[in-house]
XYZ file of N, CA and C in Angstrom:
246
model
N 17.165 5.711 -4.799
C 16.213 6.790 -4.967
C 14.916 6.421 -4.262
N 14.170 7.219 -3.542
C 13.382 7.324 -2.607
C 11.832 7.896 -3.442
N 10.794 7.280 -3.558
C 9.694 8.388 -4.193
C 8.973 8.548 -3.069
N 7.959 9.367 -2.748
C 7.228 9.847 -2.374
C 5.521 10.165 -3.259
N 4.720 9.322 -3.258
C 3.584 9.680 -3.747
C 2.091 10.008 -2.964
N 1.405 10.388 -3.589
C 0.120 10.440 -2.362
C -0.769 9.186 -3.574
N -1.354 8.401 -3.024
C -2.348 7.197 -3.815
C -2.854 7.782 -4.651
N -3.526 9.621 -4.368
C -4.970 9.933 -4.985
C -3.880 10.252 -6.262
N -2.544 10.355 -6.568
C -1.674 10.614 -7.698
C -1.376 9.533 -8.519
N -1.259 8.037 -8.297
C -1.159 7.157 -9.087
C -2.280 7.098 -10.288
N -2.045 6.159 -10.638
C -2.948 5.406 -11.746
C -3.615 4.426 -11.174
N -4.708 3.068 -11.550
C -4.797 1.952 -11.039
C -3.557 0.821 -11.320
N -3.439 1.088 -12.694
C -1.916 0.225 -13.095
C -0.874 0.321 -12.009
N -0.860 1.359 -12.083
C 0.718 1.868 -11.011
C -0.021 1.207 -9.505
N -0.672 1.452 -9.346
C -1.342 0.982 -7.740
C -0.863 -0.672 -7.735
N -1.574 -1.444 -8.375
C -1.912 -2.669 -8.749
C -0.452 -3.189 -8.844
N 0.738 -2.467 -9.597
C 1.611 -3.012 -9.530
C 2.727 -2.822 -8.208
N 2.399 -1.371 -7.442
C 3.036 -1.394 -5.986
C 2.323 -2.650 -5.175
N 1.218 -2.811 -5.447
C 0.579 -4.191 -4.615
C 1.437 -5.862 -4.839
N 1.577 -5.705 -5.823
C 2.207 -6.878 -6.494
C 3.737 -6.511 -5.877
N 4.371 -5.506 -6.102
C 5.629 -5.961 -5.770
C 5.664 -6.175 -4.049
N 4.519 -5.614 -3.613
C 4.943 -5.175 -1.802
C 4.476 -6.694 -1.716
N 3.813 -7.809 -2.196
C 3.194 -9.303 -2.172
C 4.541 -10.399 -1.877
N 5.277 -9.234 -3.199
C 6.612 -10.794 -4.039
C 7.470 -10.275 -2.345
N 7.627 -8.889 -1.943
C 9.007 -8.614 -0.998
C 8.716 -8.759 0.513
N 7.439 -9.481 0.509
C 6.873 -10.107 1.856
C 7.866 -11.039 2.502
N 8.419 -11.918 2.046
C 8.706 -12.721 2.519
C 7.697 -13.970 2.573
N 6.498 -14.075 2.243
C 5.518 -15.044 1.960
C 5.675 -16.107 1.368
N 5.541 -17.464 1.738
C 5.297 -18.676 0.816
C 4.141 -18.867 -0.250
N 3.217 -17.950 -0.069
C 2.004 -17.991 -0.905
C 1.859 -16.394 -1.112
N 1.370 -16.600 -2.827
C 1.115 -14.932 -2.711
C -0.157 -15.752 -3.878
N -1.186 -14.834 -3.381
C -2.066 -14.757 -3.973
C -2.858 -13.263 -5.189
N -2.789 -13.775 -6.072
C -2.864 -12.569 -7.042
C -4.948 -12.601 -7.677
N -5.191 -12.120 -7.744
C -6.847 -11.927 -8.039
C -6.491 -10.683 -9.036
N -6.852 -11.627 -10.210
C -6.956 -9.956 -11.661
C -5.439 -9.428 -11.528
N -4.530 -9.959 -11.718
C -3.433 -8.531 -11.106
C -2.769 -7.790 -11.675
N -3.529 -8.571 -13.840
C -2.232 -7.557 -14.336
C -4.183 -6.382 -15.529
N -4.685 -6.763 -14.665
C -6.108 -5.897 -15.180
C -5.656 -4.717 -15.969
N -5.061 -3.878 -14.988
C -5.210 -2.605 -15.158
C -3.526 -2.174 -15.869
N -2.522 -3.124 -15.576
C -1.182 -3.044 -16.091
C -0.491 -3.269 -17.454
N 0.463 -2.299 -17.633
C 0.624 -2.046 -19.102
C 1.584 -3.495 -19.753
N 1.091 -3.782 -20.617
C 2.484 -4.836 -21.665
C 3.735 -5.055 -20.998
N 4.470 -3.544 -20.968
C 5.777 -4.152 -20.641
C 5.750 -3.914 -19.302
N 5.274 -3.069 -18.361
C 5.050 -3.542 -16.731
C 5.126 -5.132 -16.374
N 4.139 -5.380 -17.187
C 3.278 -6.791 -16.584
C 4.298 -7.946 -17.008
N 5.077 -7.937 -18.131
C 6.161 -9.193 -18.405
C 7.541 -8.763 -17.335
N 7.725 -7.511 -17.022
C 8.842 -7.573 -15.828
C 8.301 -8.093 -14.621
N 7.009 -7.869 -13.729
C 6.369 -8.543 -13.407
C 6.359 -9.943 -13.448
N 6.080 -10.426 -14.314
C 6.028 -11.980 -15.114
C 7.775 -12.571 -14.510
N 8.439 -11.855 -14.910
C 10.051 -12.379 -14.482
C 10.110 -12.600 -13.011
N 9.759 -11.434 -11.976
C 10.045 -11.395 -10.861
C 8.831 -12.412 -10.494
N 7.737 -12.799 -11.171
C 6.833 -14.058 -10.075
C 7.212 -15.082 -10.742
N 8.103 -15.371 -11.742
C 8.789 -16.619 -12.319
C 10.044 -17.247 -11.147
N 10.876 -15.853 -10.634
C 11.967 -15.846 -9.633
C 10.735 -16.298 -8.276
N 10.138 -15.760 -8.192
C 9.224 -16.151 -6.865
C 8.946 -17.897 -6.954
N 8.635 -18.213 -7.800
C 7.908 -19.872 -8.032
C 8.994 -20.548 -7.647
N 10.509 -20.153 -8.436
C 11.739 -20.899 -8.835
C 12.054 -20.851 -7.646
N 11.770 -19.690 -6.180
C 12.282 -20.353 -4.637
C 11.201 -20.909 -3.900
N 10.648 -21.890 -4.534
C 9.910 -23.203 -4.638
C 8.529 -22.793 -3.355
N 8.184 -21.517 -3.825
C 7.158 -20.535 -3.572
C 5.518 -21.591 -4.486
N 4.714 -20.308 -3.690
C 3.142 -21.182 -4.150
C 2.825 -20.154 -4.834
N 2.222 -19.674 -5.334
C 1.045 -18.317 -6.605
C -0.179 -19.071 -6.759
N -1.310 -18.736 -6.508
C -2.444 -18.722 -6.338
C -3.076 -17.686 -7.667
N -3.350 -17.947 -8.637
C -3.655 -16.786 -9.536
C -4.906 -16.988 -9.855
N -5.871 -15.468 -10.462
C -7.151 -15.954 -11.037
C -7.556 -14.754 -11.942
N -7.539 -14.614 -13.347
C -7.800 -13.972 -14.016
C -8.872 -14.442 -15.246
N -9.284 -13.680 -16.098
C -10.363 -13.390 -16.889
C -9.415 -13.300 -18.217
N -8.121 -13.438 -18.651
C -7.677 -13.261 -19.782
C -7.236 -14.365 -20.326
N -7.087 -15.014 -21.822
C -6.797 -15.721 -22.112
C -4.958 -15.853 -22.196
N -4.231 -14.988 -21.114
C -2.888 -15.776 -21.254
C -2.011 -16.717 -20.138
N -1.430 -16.692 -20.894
C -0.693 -17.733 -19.219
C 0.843 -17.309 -19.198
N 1.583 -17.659 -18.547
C 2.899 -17.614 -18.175
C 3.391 -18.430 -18.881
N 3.732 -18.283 -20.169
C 4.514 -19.708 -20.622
C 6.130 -20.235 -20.319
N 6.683 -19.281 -19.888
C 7.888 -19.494 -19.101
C 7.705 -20.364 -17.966
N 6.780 -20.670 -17.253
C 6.610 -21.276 -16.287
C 6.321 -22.986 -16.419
N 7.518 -23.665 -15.624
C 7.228 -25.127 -16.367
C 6.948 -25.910 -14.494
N 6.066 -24.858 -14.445
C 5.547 -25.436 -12.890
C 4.430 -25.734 -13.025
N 3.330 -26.864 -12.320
C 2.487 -27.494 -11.836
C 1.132 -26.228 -12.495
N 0.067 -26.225 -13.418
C -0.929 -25.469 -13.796
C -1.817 -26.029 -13.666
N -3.009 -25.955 -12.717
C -4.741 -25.776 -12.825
C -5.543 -24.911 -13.640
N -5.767 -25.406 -14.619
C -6.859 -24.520 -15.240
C -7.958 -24.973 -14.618
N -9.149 -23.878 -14.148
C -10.631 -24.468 -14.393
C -11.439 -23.330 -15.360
């Protein structure tokens, strides 16, 4: 199935998360995320969470930087907090 949207019709959630997936289907060794689940709902953001867990696990980089107190706890890869 094919959608068709115009931007000025999304949400920011919905935006934020076409950004994120068009990041993971780059083909990129590094994806860098700034704020990315801000504007995204609960269960968006943990399917999300799965597909940048699959991203790390093909021994990929994530660069993340957010303002919320959670983390990925599925993730038993290398963490910098500052």
């Amino acid at each position: 199935t094919i959608l068709f949207f115009k931007i000025s019709e999304l949400s920011s959630g919905q935006i934020q998360t076409v950004s994120i997936i068009r990041g993971l289907l780059s083909n990129s060794k590094i994806l860098l995320l700034d704020e990315a689940f801000s504007s995204i709902d609960l269960n968006t953001r943990k399917q999300l969470e799965k597909k940048i867990i699959e991203f790390l696990a093909a021994n990929n980089t994530l660069l993340f930087t957010c303002h919320e107190s959670f983390s990925f706890d599925e993730i038993k890869y290398q963490q910098i907090w500052l």
